[in-house]
PDB file of C-alpha atoms in Angstrom:
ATOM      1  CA  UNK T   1      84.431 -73.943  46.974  1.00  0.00           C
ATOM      2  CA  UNK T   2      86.056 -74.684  50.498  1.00  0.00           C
ATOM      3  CA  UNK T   3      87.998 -77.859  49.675  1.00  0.00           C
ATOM      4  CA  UNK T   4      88.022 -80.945  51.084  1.00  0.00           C
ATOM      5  CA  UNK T   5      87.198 -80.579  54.222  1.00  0.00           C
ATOM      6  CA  UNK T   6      88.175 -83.264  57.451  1.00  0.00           C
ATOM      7  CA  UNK T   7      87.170 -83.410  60.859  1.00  0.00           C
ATOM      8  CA  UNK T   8      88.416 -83.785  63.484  1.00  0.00           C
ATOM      9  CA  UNK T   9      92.164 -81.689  62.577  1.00  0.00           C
ATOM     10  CA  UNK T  10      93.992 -83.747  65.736  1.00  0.00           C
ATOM     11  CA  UNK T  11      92.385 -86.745  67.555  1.00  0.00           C
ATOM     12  CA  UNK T  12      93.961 -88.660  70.668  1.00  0.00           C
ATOM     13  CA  UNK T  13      92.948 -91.247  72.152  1.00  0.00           C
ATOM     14  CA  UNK T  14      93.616 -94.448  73.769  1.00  0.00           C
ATOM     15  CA  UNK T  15      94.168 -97.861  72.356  1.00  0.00           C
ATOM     16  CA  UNK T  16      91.302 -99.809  72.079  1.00  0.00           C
ATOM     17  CA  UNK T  17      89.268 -96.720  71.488  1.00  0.00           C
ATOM     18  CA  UNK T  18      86.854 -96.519  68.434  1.00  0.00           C
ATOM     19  CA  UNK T  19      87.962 -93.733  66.146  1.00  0.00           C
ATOM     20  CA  UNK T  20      86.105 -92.094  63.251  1.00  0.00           C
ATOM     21  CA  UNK T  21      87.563 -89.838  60.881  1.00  0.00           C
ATOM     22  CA  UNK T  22      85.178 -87.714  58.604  1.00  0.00           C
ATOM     23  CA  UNK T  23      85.529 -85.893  54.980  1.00  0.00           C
ATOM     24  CA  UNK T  24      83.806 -83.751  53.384  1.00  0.00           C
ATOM     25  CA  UNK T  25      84.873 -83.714  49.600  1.00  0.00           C
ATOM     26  CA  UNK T  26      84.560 -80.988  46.650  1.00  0.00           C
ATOM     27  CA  UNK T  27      80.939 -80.453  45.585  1.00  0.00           C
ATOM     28  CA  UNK T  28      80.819 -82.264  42.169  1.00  0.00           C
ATOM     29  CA  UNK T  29      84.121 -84.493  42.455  1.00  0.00           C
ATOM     30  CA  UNK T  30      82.871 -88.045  42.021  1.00  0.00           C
ATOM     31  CA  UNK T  31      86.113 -89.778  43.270  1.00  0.00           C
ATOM     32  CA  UNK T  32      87.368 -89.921  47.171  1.00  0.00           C
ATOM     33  CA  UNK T  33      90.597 -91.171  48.602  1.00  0.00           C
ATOM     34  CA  UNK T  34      91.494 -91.709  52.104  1.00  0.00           C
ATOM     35  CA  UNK T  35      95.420 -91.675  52.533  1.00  0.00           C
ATOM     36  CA  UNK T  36      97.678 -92.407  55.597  1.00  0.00           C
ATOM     37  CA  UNK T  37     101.279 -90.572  55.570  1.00  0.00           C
ATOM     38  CA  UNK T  38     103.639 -92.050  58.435  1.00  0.00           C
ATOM     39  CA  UNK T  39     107.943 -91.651  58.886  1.00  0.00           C
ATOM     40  CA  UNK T  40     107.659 -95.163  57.396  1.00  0.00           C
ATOM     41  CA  UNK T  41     105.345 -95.686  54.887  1.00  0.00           C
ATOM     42  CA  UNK T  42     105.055 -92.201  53.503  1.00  0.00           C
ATOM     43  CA  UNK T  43     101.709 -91.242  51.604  1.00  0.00           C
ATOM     44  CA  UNK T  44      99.818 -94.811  51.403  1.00  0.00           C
ATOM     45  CA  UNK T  45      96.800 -95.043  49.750  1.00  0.00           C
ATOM     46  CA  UNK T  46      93.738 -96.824  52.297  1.00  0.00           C
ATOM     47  CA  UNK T  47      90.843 -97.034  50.228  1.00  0.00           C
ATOM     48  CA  UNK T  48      88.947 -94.830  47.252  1.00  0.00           C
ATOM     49  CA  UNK T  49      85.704 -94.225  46.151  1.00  0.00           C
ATOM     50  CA  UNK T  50      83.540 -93.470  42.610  1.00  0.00           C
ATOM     51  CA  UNK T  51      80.479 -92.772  43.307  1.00  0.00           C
ATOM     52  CA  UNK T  52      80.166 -93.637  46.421  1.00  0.00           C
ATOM     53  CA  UNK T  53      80.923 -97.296  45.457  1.00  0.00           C
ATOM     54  CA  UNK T  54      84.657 -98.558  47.043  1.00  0.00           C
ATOM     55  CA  UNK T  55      86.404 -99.513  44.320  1.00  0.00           C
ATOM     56  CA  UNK T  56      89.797-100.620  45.424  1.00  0.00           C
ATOM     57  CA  UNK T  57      90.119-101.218  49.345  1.00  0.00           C
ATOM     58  CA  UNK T  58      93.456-103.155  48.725  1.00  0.00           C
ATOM     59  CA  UNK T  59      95.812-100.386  50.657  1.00  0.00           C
ATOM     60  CA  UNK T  60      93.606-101.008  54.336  1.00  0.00           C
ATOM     61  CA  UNK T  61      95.597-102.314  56.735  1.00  0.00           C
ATOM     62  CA  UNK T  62      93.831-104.809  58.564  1.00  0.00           C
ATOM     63  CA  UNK T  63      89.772-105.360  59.155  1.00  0.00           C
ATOM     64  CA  UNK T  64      90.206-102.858  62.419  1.00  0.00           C
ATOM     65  CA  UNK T  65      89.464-100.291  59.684  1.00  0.00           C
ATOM     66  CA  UNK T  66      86.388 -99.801  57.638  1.00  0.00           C
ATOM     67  CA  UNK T  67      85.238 -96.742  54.990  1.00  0.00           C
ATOM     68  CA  UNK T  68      82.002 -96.119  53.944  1.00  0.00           C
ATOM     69  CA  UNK T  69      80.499 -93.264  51.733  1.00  0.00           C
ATOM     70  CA  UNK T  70      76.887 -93.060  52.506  1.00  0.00           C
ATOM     71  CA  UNK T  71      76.358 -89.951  50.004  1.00  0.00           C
ATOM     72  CA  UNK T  72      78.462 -88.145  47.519  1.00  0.00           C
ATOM     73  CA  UNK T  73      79.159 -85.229  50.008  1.00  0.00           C
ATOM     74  CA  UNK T  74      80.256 -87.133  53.220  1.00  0.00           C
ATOM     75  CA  UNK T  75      82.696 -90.422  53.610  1.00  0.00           C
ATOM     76  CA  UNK T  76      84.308 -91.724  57.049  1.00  0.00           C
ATOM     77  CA  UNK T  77      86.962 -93.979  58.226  1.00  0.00           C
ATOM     78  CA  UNK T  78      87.025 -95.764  61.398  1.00  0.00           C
ATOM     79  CA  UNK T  79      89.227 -97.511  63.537  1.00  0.00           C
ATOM     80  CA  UNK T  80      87.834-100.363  65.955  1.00  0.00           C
ATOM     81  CA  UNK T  81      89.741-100.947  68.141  1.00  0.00           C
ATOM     82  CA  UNK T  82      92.521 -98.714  67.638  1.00  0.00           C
ATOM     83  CA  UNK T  83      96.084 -99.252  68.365  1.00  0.00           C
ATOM     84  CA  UNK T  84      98.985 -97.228  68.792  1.00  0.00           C
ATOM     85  CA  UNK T  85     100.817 -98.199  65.465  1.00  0.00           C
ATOM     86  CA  UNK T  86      97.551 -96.634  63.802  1.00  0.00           C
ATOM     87  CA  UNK T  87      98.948 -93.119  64.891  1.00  0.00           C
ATOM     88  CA  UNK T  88      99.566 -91.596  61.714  1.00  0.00           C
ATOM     89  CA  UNK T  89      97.970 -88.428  59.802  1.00  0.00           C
ATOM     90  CA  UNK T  90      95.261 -89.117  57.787  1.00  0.00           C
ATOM     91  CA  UNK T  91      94.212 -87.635  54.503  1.00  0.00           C
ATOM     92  CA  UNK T  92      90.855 -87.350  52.410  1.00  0.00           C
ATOM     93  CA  UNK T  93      91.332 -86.120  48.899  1.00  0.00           C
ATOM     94  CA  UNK T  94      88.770 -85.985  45.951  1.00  0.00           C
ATOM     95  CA  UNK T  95      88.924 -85.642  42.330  1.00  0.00           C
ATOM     96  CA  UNK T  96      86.735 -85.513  39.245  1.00  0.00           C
ATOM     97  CA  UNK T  97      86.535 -87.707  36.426  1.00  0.00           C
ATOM     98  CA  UNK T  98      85.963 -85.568  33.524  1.00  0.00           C
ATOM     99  CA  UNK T  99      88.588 -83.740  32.237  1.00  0.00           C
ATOM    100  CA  UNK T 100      90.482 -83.881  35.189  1.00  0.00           C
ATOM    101  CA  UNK T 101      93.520 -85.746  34.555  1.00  0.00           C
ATOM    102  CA  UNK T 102      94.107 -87.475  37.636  1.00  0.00           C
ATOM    103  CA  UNK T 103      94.497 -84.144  39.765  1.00  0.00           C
ATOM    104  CA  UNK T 104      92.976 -84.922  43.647  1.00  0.00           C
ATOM    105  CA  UNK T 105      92.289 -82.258  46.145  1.00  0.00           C
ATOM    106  CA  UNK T 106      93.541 -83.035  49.756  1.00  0.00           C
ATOM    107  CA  UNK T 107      92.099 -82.128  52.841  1.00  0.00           C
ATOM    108  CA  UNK T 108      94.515 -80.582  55.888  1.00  0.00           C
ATOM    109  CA  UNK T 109      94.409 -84.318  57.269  1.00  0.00           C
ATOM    110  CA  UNK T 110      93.589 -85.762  60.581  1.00  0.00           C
ATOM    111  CA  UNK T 111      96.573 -85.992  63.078  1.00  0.00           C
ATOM    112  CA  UNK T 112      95.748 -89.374  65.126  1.00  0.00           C
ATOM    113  CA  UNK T 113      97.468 -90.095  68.306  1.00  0.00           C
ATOM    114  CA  UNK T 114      96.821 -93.609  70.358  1.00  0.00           C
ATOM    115  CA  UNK T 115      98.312 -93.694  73.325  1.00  0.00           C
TER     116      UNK T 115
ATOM    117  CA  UNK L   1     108.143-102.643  46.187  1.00  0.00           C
ATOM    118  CA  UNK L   2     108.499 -98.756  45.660  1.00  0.00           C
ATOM    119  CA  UNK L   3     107.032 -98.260  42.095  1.00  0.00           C
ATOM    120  CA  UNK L   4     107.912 -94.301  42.785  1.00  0.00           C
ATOM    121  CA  UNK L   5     111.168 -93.126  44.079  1.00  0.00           C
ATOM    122  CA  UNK L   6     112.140 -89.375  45.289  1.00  0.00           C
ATOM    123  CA  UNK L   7     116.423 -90.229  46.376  1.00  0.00           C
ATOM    124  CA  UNK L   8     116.567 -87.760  47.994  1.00  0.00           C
ATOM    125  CA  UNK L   9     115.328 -87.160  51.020  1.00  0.00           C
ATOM    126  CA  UNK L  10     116.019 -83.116  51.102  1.00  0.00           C
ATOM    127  CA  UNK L  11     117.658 -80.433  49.271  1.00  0.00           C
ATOM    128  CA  UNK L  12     119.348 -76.924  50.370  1.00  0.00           C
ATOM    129  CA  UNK L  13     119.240 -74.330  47.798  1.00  0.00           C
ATOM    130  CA  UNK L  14     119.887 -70.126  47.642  1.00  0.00           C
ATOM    131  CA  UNK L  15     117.673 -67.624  47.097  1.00  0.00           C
ATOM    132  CA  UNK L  16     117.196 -67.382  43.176  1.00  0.00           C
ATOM    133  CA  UNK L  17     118.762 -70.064  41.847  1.00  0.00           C
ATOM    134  CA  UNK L  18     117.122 -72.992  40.217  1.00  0.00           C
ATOM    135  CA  UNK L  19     116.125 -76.269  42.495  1.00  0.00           C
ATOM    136  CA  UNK L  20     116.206 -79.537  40.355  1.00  0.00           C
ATOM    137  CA  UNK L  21     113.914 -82.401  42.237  1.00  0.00           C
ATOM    138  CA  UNK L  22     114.493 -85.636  40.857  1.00  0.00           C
ATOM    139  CA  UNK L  23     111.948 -88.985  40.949  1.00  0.00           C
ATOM    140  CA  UNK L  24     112.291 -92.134  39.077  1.00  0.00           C
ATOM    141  CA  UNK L  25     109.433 -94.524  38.335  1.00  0.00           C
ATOM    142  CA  UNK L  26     109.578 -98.235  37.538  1.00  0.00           C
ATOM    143  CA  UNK L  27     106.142 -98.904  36.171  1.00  0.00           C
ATOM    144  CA  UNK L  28     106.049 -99.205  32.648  1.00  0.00           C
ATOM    145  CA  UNK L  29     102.143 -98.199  32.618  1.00  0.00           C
ATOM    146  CA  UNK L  30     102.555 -95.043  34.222  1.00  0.00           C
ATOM    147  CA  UNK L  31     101.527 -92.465  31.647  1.00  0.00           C
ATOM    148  CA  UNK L  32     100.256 -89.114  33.747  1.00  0.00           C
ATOM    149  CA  UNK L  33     102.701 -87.288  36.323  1.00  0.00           C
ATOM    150  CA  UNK L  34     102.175 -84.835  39.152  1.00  0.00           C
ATOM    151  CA  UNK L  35     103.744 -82.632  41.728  1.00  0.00           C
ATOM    152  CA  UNK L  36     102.915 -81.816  45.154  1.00  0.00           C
ATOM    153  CA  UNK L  37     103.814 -79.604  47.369  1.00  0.00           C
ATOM    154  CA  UNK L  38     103.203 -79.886  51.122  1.00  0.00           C
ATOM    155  CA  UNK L  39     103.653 -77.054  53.835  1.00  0.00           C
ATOM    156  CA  UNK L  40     103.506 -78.483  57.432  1.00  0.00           C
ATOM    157  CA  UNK L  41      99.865 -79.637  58.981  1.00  0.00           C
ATOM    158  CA  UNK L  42      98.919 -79.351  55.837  1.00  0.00           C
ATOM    159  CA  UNK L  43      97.406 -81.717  53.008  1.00  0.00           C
ATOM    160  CA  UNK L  44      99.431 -81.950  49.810  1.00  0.00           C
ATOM    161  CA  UNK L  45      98.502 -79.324  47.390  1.00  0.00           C
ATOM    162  CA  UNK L  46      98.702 -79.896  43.239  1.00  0.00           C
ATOM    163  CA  UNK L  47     101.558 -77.860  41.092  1.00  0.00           C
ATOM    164  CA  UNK L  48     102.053 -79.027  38.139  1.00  0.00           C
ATOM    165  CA  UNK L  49     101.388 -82.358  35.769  1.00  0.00           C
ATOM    166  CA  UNK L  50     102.653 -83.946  32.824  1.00  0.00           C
ATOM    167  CA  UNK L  51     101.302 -86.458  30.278  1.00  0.00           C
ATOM    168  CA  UNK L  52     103.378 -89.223  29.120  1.00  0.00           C
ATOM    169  CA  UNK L  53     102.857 -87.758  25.567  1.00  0.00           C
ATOM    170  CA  UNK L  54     105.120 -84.753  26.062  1.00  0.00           C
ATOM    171  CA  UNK L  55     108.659 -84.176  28.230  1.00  0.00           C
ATOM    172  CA  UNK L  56     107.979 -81.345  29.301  1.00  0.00           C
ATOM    173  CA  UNK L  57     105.074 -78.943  30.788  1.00  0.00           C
ATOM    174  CA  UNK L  58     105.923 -75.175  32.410  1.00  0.00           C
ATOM    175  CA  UNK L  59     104.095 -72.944  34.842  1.00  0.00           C
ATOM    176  CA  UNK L  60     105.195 -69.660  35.760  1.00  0.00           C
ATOM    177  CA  UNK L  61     108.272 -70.764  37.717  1.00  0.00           C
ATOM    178  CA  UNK L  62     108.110 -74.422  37.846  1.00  0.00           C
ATOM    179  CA  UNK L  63     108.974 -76.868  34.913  1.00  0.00           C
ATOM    180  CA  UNK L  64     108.639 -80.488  35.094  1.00  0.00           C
ATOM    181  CA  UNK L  65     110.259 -82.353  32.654  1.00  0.00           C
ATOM    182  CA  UNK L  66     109.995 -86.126  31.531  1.00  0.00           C
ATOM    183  CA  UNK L  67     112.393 -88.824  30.031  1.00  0.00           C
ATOM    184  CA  UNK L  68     110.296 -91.584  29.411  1.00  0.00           C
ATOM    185  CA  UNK L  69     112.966 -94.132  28.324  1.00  0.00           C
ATOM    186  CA  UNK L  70     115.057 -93.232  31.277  1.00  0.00           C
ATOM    187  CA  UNK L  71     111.655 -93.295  33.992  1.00  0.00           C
ATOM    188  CA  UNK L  72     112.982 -90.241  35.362  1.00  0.00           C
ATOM    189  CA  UNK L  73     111.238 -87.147  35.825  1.00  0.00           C
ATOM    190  CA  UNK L  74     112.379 -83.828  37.539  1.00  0.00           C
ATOM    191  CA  UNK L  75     110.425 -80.629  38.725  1.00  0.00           C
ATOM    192  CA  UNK L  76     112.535 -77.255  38.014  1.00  0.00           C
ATOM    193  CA  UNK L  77     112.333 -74.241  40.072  1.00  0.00           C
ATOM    194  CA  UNK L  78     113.685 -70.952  38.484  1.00  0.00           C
ATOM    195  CA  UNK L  79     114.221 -68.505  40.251  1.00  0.00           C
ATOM    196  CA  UNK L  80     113.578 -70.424  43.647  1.00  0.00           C
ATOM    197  CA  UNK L  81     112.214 -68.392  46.644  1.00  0.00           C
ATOM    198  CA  UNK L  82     111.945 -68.862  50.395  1.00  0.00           C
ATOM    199  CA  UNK L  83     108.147 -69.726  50.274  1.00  0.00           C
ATOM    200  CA  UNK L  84     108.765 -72.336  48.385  1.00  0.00           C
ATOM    201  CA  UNK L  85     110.186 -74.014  51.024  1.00  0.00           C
ATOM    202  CA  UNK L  86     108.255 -77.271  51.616  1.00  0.00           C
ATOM    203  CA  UNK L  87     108.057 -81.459  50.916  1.00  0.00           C
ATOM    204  CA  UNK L  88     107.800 -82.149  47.349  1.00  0.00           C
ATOM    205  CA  UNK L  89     106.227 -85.476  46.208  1.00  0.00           C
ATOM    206  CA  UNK L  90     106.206 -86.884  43.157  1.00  0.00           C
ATOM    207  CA  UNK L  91     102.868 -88.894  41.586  1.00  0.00           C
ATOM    208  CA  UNK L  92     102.023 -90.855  39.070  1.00  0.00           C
ATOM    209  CA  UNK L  93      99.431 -92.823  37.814  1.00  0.00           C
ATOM    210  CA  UNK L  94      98.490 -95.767  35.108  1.00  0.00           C
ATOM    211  CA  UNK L  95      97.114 -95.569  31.819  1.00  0.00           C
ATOM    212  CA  UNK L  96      93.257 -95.222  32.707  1.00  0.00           C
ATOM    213  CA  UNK L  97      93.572 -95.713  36.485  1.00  0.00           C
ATOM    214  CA  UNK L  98      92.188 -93.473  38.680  1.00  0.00           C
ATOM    215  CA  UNK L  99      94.610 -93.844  41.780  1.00  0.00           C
ATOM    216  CA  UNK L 100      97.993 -92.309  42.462  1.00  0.00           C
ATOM    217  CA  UNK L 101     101.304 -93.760  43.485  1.00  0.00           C
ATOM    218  CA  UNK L 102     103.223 -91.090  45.835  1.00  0.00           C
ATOM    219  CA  UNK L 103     107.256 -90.794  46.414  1.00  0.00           C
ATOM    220  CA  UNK L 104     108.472 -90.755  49.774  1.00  0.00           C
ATOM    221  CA  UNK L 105     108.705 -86.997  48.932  1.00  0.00           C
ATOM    222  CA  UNK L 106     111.904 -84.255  48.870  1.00  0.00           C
ATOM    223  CA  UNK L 107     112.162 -81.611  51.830  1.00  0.00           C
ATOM    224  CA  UNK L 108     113.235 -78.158  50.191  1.00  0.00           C
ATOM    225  CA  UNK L 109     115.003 -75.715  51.903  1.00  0.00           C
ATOM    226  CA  UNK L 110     115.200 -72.608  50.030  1.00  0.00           C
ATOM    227  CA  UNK L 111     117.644 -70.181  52.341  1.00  0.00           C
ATOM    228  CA  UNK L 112     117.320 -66.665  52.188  1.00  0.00           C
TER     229      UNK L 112
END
């Protein structure tokens, strides 16, 4: 399998700017997770997924960002509008429920820049 | 509130000799463990995980062991080499919860 994959690797753009980030997770993994790691913060989870279905959105910042998971093989996360405190790098990770003890599988992250 | 903790922040160690990363956990319903590792503009990758019902789990090179009374668990490296140079976080997660609670992470410096 190739991993969990994310597009696009760096982003910049300029405040105010819709932004959508995009993850591709492990073929058969029935959980997804989208992270953000600042300086700050550290590794903060946004948002996850089973089944497609959010099931715990509590980590998203502020309504500016969104997730959806319109099939088991493709999530996003967007930014509208975007501001420069949302620069951060952004992480996808999945995981499966059977048998796997809690291990996710990250992506190489998005690096966002809003200028 | 900080339910994981990694103190410190990095660690300098030589060539073949054991690095000792420490995190302490205040949630009481934590019962499953994990290590990270992360290499620059790169996503964390898994090493190594421990269940609540044992202190301590070994692969190859890297031991984590667990002190449930204390909330303290530590990830041993023996002998430590160069490429394992890298941040370190620490994870854990409750007793049938599916998400993960990260530690600020460790920076490792393993000099040649």
């Amino acid at each position: 399998d190739a991993g969990v994959i994310q597009s696009p690797r760096h982003e910049v753009t300029e405040m105010g700017q819709e932004v959508t980030l995009r993850c591709k997770p492990i073929s058969g993994h029935d959980y997804l997770f989208w992270y953000r790691q600042t300086m700050m913060r550290g590794l903060e989870l946004l948002i996850y997924f089973n089944n497609n279905v959010p099931i715990d959105d509590s980590g998203m910042p502020e309504d500016r960002f969104s997730a959806k998971m319109p099939n088991a093989s493709f999530s996003t996360l967007k930014i509208q509008p975007s501001e420069p405190r949302d620069s951060a790098v952004y992480f996808c990770a999945s995981g499966g429920s059977r048998g796997s003890k809690n291990i996710q599988y990250f992506g190489a992250g998005t690096r966002l820049s809003v200028l | 509130d900080q339910q994981v903790k990694q103190n410190s922040p990095s660690l300098s160690v030589q060539e073949g000799r054991i690095s000792i990363l420490n995190c302490d956990y205040t949630n009481s319903m934590f019962d499953y463990f994990l290590w990270y590792k992360k290499y620059p503009a790169e996503g964390p990758t898994f090493l190594i995980s421990i269940s609540s019902i044992k202190d301590k789990n070994e692969d190859g090179r890297f031991t984590v062991f667990l002190n449930k009374s204390a909330k303290h668990l530590s990830l041993h490296i023996v002998p430590s080499q160069p490429g394992d140079s890298a941040v370190y976080f620490c994870a854990a997660s409750e007793v049938g919860g599916n998400k993960l609670v990260f530690g600020a992470g460790t920076i490792l410096r393993v000099k040649s």
